[in-house]
GROMACS .gro file of C-alpha atoms in nm:
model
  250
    1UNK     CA    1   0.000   0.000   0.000
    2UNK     CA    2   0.095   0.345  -0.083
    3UNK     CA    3   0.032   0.527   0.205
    4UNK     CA    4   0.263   0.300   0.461
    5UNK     CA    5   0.569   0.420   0.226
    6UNK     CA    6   0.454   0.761   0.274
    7UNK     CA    7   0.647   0.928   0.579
    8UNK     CA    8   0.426   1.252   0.542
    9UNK     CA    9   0.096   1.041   0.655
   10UNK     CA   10   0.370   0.897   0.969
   11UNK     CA   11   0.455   1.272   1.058
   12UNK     CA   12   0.808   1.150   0.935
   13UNK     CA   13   1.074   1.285   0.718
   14UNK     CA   14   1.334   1.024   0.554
   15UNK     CA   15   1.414   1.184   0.223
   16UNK     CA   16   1.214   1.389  -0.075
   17UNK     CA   17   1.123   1.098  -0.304
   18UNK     CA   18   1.072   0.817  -0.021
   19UNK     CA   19   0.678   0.825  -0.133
   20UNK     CA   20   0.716   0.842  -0.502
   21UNK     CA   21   0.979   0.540  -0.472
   22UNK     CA   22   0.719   0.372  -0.246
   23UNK     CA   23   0.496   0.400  -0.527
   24UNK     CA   24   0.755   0.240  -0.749
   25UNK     CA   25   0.780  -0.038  -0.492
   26UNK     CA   26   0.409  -0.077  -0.503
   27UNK     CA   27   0.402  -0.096  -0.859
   28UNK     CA   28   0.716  -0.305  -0.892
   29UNK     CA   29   0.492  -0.575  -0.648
   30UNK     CA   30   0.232  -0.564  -0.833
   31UNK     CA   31   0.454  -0.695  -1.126
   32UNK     CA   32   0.515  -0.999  -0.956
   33UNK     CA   33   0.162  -1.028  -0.878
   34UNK     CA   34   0.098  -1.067  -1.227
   35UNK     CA   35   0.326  -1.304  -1.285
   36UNK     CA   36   0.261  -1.517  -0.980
   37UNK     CA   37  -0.145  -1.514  -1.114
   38UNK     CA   38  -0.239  -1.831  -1.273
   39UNK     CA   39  -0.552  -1.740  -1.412
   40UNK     CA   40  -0.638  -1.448  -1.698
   41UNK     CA   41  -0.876  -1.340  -1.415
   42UNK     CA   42  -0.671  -1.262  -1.179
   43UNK     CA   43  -0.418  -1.122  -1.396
   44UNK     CA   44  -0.702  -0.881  -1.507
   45UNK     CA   45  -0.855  -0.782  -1.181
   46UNK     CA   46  -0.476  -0.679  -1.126
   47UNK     CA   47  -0.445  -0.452  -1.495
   48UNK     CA   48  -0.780  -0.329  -1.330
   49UNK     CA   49  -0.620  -0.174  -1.032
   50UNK     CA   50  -0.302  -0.074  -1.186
   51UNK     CA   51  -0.429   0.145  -1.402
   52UNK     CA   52  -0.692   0.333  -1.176
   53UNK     CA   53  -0.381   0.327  -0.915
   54UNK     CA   54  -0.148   0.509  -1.158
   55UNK     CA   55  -0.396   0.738  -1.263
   56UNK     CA   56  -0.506   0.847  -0.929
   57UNK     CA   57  -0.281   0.876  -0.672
   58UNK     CA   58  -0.016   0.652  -0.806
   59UNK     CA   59   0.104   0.948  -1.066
   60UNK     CA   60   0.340   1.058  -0.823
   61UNK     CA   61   0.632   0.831  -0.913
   62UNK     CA   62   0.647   1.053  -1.223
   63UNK     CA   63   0.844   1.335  -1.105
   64UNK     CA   64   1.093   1.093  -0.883
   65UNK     CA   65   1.446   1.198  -0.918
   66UNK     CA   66   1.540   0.911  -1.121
   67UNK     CA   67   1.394   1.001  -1.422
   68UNK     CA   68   1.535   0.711  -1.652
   69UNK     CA   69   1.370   0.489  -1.387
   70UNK     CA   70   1.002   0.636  -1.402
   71UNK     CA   71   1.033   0.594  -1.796
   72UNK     CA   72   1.116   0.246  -1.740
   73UNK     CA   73   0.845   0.124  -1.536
   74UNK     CA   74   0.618   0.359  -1.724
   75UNK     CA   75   0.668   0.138  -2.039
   76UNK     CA   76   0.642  -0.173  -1.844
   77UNK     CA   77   0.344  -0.087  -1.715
   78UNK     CA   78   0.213  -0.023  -2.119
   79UNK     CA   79   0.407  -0.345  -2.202
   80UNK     CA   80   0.227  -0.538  -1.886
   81UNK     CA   81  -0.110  -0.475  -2.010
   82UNK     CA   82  -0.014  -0.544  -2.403
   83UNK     CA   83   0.105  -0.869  -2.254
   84UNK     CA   84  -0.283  -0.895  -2.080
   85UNK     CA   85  -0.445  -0.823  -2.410
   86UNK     CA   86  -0.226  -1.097  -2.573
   87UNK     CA   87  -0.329  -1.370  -2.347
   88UNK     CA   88  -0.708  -1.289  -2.397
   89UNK     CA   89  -0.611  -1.325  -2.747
   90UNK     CA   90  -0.496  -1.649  -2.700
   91UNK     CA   91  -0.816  -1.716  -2.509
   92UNK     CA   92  -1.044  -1.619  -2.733
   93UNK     CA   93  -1.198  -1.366  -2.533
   94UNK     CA   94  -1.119  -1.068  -2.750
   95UNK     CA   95  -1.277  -1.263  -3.044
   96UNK     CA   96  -1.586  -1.352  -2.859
   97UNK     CA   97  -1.632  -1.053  -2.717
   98UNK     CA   98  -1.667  -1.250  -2.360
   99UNK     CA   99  -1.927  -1.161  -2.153
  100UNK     CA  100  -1.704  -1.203  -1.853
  101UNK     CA  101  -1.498  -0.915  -1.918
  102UNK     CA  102  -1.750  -0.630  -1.913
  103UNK     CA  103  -1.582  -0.406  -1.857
  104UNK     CA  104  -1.288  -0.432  -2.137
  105UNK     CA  105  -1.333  -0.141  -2.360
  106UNK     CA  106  -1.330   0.091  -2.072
  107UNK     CA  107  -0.992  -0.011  -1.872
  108UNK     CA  108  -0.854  -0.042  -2.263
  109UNK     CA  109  -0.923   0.335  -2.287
  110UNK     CA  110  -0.810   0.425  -1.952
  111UNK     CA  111  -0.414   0.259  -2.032
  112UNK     CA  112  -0.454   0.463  -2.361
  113UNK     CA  113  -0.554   0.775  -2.139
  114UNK     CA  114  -0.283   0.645  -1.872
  115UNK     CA  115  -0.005   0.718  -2.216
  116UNK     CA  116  -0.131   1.078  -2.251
  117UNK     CA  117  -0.107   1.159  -1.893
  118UNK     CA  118   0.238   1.043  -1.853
  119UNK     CA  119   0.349   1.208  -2.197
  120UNK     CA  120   0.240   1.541  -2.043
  121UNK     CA  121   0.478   1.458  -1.759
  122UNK     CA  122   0.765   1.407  -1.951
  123UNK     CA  123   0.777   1.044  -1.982
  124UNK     CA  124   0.773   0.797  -2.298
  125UNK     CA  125   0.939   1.036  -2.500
  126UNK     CA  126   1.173   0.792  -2.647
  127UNK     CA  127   1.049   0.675  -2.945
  128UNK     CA  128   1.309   0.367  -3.008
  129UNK     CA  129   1.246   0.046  -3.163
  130UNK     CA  130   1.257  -0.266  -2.988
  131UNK     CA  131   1.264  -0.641  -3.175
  132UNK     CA  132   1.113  -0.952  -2.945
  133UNK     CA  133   1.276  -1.264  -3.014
  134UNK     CA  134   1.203  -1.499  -3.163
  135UNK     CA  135   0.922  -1.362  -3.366
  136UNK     CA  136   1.169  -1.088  -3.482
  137UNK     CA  137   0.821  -0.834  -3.435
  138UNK     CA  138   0.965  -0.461  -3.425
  139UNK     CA  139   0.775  -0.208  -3.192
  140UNK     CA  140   0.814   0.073  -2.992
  141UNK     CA  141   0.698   0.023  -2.631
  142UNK     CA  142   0.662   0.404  -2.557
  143UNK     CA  143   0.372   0.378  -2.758
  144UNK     CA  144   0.184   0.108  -2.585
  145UNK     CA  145  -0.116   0.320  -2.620
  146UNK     CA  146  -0.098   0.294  -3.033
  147UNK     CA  147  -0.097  -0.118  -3.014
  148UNK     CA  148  -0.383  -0.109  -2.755
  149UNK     CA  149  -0.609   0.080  -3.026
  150UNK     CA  150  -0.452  -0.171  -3.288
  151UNK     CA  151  -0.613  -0.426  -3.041
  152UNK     CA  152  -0.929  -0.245  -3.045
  153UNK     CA  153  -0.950  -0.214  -3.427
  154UNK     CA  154  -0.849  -0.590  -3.473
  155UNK     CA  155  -1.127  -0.730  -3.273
  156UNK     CA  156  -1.378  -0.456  -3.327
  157UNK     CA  157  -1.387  -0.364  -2.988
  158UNK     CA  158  -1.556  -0.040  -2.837
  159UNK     CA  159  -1.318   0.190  -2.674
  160UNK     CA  160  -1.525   0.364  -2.369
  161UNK     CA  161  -1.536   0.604  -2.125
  162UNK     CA  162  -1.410   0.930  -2.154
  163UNK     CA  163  -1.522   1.249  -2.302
  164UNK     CA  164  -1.227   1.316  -2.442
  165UNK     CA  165  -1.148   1.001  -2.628
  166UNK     CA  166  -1.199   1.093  -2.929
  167UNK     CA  167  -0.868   1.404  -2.895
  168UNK     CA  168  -0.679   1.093  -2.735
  169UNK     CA  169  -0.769   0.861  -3.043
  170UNK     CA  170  -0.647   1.154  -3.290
  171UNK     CA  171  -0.279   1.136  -3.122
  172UNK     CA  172  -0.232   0.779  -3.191
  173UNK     CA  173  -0.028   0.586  -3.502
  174UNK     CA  174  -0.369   0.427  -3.695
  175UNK     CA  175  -0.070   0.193  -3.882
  176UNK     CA  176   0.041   0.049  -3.550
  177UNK     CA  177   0.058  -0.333  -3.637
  178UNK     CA  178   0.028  -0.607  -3.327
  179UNK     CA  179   0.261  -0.951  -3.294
  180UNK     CA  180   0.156  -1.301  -3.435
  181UNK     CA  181  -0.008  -1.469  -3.152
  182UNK     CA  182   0.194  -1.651  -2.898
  183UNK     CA  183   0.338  -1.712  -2.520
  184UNK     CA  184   0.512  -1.324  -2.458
  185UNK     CA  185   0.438  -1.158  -2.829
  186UNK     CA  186   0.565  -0.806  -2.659
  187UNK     CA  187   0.847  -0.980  -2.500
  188UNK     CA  188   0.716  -0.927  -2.140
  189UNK     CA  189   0.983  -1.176  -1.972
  190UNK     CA  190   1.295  -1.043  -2.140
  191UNK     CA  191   1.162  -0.673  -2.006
  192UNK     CA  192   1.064  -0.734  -1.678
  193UNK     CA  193   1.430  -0.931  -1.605
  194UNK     CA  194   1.607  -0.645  -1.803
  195UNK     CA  195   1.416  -0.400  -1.537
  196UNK     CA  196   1.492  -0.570  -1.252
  197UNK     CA  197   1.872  -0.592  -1.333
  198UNK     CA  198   1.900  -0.266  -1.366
  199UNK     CA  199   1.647  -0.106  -1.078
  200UNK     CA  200   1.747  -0.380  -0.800
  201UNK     CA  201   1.856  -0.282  -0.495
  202UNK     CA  202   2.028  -0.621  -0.418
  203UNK     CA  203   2.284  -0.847  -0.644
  204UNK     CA  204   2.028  -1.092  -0.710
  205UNK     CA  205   1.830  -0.847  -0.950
  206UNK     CA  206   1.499  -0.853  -0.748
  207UNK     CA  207   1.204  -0.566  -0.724
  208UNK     CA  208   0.948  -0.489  -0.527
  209UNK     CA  209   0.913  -0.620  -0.179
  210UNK     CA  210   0.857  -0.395   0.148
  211UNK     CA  211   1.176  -0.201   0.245
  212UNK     CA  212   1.008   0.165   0.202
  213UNK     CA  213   0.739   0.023   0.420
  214UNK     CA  214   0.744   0.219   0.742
  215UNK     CA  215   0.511  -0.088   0.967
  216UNK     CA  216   0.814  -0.319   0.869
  217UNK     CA  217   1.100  -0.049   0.997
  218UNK     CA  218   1.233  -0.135   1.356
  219UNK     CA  219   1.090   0.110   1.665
  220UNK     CA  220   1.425   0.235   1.708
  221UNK     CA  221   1.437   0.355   1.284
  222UNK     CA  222   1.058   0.543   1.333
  223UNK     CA  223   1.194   0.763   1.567
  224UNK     CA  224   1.505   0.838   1.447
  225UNK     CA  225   1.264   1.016   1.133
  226UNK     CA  226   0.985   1.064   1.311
  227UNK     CA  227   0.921   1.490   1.425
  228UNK     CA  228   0.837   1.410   1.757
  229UNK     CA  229   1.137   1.167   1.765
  230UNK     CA  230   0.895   0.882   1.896
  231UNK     CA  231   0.760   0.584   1.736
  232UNK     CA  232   0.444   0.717   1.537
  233UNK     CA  233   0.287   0.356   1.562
  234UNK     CA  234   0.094   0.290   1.880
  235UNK     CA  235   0.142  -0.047   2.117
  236UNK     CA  236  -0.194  -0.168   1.953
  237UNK     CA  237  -0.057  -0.049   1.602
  238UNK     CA  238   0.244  -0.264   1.682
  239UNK     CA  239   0.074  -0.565   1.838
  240UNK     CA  240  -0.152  -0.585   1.570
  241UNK     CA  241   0.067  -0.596   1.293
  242UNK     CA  242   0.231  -0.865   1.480
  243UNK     CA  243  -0.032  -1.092   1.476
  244UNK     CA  244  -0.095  -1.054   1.101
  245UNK     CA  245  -0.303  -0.720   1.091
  246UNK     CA  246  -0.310  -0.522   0.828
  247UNK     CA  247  -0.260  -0.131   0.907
  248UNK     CA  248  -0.560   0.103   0.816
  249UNK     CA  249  -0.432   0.475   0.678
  250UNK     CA  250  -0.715   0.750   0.627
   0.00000   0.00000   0.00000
């Protein structure tokens, strides 16, 4: 969660970009969420709250420091959901038009919406091609937004939503062409392991996990941050994260 890598909402101060790394961290999680997912369900309830994250409050990671770092994950998070559409394509659910995604021309539109907004923040303004092995398929993943539509063009499906879709639809490459079918079309795998060599904070190139988490810092590491140079968590706080509570933030 966001907010318990946020030392503002602790009455804390560690550094300037501890919350917008948090975020990262969140988002970086998330990742290996997806992956650990079995089922396209579960992989989609997860694009589901990705995007509405990222678009809401999650937007902050865009002006962290590390520039080069928020473009990275940026385009992840456009190749992440290309990967998503893929595997629907392999179910046949973007064919069929399944019932049991209701809700797919909407969160579609949002990740296109999700390109724009982070465009006007500076990000995915490289505009290099990429070739997946072993298909040999040439793309640019700063323009996720352009092979979503090509998605929604393909399979005839109605992009929802917004009022201004119609100026985001204008922006986009029309000629954008999608993958042959397979296992990781957009090269997914080879990306995510790329990212995580290059953004891990320990030698065995892994992400995420819970180290700008404030609940899992020691007592003695709260206070040394905290303003009134006491722990900002409460005995009960403490106590009931120890027996497996989860910490509610307003």
């Amino acid at each position: 969660m966001a907010p318990l890598r946020c030392p503002d909402v602790f009455n804390m101060y560690t550094y300037n970009d501890h919350a917008a790394y948090g975020i990262i961290e969140v988002i970086e999680n998330t990742f290996l969420d997806y992956e650990e997912a079995g089922s396209w369900k579960d992989q989609w309830v997860i694009c589901e709250g990705l995007v509405l994250f990222v678009l809401g409050p999650g937007s902050e990671y865009f002006q962290v420091e590390d520039g080069s770092r928020a473009d990275a994950i940026s385009e992840l998070i456009g190749r992440l959901f290309l990967t998503m559409l893929a595997r629907l394509e392999r179910e046949q659910l973007l064919e069929d038009q399944s019932s049991d995604i209701k809700n797919l021309g909407l969160i579609m539109t949002l990740f296109i919406k999700l390109a724009s907004v982070m465009r006007e923040s500076s990000l995915l303004q490289e505009d290099e091609e990429e070739t997946v092995k072993p298909s040999k398929f040439k793309f640019s993943p700063s323009d996720f937004d352009a092979y979503i539509l090509a998605y929604a063009n393909k399979f005839a499906i109605t992009l929802q939503g917004l009022a201004d879709l119609d100026e985001l639809l204008a922006e986009l490459d029309t000629y954008a062409t999608l993958p042959p079918s397979g296992q990781d079309p957009w090269g997914w795998n080879a990306a995510l392991k790329s990212y995580s060599k290059d953004y891990s904070t320990s030698s065995k190139a892994i992400i995420g996990g819970d180290n700008l988490d404030i609940t899992t810092w020691s007592s003695a590491e709260r206070k040394q941050h905290s303003f009134t140079k006491k722990d900002p968590l409460t005995k009960k706080d403490l106590d009931a994260l120890k027996s497996g509570g989860v910490l509610h933030i307003m």
